Coordinates of C-alpha atoms in Angstrom, one line a residue:
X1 CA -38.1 -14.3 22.6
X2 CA -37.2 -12.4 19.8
X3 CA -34.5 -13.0 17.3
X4 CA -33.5 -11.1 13.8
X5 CA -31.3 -13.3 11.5
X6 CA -29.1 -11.8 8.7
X7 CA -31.8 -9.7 7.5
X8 CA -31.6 -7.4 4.4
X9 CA -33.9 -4.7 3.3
X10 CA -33.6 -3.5 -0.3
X11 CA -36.1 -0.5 -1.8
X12 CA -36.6 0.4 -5.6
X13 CA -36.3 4.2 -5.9
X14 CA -37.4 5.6 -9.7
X15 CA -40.1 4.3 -12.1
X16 CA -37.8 3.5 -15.0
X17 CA -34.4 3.2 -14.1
X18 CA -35.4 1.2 -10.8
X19 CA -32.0 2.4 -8.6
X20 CA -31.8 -0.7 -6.4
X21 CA -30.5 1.2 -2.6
X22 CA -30.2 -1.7 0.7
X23 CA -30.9 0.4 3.9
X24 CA -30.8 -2.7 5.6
X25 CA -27.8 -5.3 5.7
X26 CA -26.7 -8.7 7.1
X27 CA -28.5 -7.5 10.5
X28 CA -28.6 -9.9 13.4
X29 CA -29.6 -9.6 17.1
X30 CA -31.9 -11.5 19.8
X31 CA -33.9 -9.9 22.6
X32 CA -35.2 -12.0 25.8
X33 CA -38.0 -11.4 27.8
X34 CA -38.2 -8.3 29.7
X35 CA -34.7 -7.2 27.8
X36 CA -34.3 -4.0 26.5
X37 CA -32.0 -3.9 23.6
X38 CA -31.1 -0.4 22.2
X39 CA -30.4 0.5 18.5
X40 CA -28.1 3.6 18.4
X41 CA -26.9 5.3 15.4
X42 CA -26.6 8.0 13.2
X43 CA -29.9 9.6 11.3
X44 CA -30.3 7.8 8.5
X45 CA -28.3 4.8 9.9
X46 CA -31.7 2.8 9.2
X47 CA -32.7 2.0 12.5
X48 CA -36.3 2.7 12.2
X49 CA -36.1 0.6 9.2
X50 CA -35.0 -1.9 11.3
X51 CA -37.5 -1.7 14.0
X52 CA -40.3 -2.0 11.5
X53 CA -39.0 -5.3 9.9
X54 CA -39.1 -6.5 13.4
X55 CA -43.4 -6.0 14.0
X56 CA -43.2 -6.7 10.2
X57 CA -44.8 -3.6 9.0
X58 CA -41.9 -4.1 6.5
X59 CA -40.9 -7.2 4.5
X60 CA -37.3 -8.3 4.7
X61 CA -35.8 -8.8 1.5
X62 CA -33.5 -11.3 3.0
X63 CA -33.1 -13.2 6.2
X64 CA -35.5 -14.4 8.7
X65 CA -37.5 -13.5 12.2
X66 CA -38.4 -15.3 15.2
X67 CA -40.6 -14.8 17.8
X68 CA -41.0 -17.3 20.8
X69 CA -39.1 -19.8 18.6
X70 CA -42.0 -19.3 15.3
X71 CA -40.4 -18.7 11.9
X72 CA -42.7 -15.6 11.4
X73 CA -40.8 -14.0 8.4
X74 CA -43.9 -15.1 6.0
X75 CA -47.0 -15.9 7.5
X76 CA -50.8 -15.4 6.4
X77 CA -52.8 -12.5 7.4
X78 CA -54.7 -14.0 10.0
X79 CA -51.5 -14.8 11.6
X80 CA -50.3 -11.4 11.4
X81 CA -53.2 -10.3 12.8
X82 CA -53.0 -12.5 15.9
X83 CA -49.1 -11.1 15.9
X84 CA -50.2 -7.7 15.9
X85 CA -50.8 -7.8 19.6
X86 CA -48.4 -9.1 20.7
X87 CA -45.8 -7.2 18.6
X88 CA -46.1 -3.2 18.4
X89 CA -44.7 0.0 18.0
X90 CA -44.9 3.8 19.4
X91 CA -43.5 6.1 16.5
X92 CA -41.8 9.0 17.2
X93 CA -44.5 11.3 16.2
X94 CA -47.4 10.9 18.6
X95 CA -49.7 12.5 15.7
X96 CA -49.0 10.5 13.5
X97 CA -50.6 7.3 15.0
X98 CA -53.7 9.4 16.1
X99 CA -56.7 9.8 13.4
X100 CA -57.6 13.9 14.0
X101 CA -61.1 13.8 12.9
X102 CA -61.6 10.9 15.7
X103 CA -62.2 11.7 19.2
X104 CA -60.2 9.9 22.2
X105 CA -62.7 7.8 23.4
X106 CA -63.0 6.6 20.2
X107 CA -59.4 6.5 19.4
X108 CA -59.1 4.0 22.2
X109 CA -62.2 2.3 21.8
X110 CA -60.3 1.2 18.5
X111 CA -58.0 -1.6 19.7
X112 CA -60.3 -3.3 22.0
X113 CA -62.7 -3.7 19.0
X114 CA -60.1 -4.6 16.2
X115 CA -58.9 -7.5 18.8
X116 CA -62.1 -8.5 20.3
X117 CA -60.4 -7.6 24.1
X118 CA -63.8 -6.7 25.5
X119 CA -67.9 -6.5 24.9
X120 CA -69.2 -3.6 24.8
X121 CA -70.3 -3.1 28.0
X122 CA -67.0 -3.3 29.6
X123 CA -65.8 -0.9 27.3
X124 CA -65.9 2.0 29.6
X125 CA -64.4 0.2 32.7
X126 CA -61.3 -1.0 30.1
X127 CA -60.9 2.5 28.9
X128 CA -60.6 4.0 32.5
X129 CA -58.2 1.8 33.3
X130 CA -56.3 2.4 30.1
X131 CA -56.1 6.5 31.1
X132 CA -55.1 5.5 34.4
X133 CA -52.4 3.7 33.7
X134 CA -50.5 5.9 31.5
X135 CA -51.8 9.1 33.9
X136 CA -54.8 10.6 32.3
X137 CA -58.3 11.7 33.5
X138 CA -61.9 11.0 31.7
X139 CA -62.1 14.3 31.0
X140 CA -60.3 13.7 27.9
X141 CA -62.2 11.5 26.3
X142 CA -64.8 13.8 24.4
X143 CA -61.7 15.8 23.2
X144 CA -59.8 15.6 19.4
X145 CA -56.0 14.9 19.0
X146 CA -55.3 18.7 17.7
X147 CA -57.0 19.5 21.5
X148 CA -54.2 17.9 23.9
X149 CA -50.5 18.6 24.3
X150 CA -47.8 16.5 22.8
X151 CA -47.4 14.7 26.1
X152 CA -51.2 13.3 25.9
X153 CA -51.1 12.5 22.7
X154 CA -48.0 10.3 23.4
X155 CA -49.8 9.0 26.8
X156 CA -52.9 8.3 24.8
X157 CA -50.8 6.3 21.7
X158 CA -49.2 4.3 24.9
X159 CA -52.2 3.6 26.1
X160 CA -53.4 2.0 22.7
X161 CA -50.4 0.0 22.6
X162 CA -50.5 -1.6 26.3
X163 CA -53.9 -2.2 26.2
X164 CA -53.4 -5.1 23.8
X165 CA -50.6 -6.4 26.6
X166 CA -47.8 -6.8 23.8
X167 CA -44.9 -9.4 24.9
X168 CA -42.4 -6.9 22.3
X169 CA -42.6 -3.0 22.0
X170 CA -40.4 -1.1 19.4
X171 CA -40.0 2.5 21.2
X172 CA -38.8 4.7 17.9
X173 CA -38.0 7.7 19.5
X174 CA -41.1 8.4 21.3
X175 CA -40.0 11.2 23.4
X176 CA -37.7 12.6 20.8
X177 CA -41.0 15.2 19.7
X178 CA -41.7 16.3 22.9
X179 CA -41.1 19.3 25.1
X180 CA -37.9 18.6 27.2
X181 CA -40.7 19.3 30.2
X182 CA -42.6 15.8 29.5
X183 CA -39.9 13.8 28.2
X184 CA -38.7 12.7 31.6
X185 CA -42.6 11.7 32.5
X186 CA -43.2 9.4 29.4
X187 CA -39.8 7.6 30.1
X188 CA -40.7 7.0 33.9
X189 CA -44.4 5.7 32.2
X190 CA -42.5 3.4 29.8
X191 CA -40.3 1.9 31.9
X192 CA -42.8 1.2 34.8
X193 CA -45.2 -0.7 32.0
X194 CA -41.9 -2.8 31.0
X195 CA -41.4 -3.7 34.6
X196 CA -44.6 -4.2 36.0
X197 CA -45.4 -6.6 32.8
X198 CA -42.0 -7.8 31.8
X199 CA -41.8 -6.7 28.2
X200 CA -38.9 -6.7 26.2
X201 CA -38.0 -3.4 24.4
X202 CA -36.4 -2.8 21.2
X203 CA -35.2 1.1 21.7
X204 CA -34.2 3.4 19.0
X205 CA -32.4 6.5 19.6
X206 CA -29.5 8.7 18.5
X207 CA -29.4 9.7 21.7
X208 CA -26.4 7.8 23.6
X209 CA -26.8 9.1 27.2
X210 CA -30.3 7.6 26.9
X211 CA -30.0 4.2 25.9
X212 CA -27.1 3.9 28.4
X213 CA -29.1 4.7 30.9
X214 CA -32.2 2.5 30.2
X215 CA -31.2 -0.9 28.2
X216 CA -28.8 -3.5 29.1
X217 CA -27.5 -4.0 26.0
X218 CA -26.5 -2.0 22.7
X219 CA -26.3 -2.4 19.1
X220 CA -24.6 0.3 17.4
X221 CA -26.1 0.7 13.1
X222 CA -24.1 2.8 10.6
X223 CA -24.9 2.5 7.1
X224 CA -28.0 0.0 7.9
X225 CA -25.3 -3.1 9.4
X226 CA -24.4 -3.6 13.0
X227 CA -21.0 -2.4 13.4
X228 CA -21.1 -3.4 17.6
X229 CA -23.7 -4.6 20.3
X230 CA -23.3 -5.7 23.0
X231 CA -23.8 -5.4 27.0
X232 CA -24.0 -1.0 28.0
X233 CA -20.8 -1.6 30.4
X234 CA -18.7 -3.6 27.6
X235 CA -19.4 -1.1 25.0
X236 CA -19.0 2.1 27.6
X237 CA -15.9 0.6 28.6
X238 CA -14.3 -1.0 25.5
X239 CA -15.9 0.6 22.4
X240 CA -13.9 -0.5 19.1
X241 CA -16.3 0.8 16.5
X242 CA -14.8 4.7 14.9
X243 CA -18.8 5.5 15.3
X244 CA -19.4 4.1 19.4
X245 CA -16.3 6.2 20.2
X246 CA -17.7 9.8 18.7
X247 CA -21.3 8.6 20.3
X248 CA -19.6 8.4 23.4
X249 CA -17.3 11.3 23.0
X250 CA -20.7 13.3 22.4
X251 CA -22.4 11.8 25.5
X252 CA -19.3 12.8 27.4
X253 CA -19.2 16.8 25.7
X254 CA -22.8 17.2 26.4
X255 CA -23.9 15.4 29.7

């Protein structure tokens, strides 16, 4: 469904001397339908990088992306657009992605207008459903980002996201923010919407008890390359990269 191919991303730092610095290098991986691949690593590893060069909220400096066998590594803004809904992201910060001088109705209004998913009469009906299915009640609607906990904001960014019914989600840390008390409960909402609509998953995470736990397969980043992937068994079993083994090691210390 989706695949990255030997993809490079270089940045300019400095307005004279132009300091040329590659966070991303020679990356490669492929993600099936319903698959959920994770992206493990050190902070600063690049992985978020690397999850916005796959929705292409970031050029690649080199290489190329696929997505359901399209060469989409350049393509016209109309295009993109159309690839926006199928291809999104929930960032790490909930608060972030939420405008705080916009209410919630309108905050979720927002999608459904910018794609053309509904008229405006069934507008209400489609936001209902929206608040139901990531748990949340009308009530909410009237109220501002800075007026709900960090759970509902989360819930509330998910629900923007599945609304639009996207084939590919990058997850970049999006419980990592929140109280250790909702964590669990946006997980269990995540991986229900995967299930129930068979979308593959590109998960970020430092975190290696979690990604074990929830994809199938691994790709381990140090210094913006791939060092390892592969299937959560093979790599729990037989890891070979110096960084997989003191991931593990950590999971191991602190279950």
């Amino acid at each position: 469904m989706f695949e990255m191919h030997n993809v490079d991303k270089v940045f300019y730092r400095g307005q004279v001397l132009r300091r040329k610095q590659r966070v991303v290098q020679d990356v490669s991986f492929s993600l099936g339908p319903g698959e959920i691949l994770g992206i493990i690593g050190p902070s600063g590893a690049g992985k978020s990088t690397i999850g916005k060069l796959a929705i292409r909220l970031l050029e690649p400096s080199k290489g190329r992306l696929f997505f359901e066998g399209r060469d989409i590594t350049h393509v016209d803004r109309r295009t993109s657009r159309r690839l926006r809904a199928s291809m999104q992201i929930v960032f790490q910060d909930p608060q972030a992605s939420l405008h705080p001088g916009k209410k919630i109705g309108n905050l979720l209004r927002e999608p459904l207008r910018l794609h053309r998913l509904t008229t405006r009469s069934e507008e209400p009906a489609m936001v209902k459903r929206m608040l139901a299915q990531v748990g949340l009640n009308t009530d909410i609607l009237d109220r501002y980002p800075a007026e709900v906990s960090g759970g509902e904001k989360q819930r509330i960014v998910i629900a923007r996201v599945m609304a639009l019914r996207p084939r590919f989600v990058v997850l970049d840390e999006p419980t990592s923010m929140l109280d250790v008390s909702v964590q669990a409960n946006i997980l269990h909402l995540l991986m229900t919407l995967q299930q129930e609509w068979n979308m593959a998953y590109l998960y970020i995470s430092h975190d290696m008890r979690l990604v074990t736990r929830l994809c199938q397969r691994l790709a381990v980043v140090v210094d913006g390359r791939i060092v390892e992937q592969g299937p959560v068994e093979e790599i729990m079993a037989h890891p070979r990269h110096a960084c997989t083994k003191r991931l593990l090691a950590n999971r191991i210390n602190n279950p």
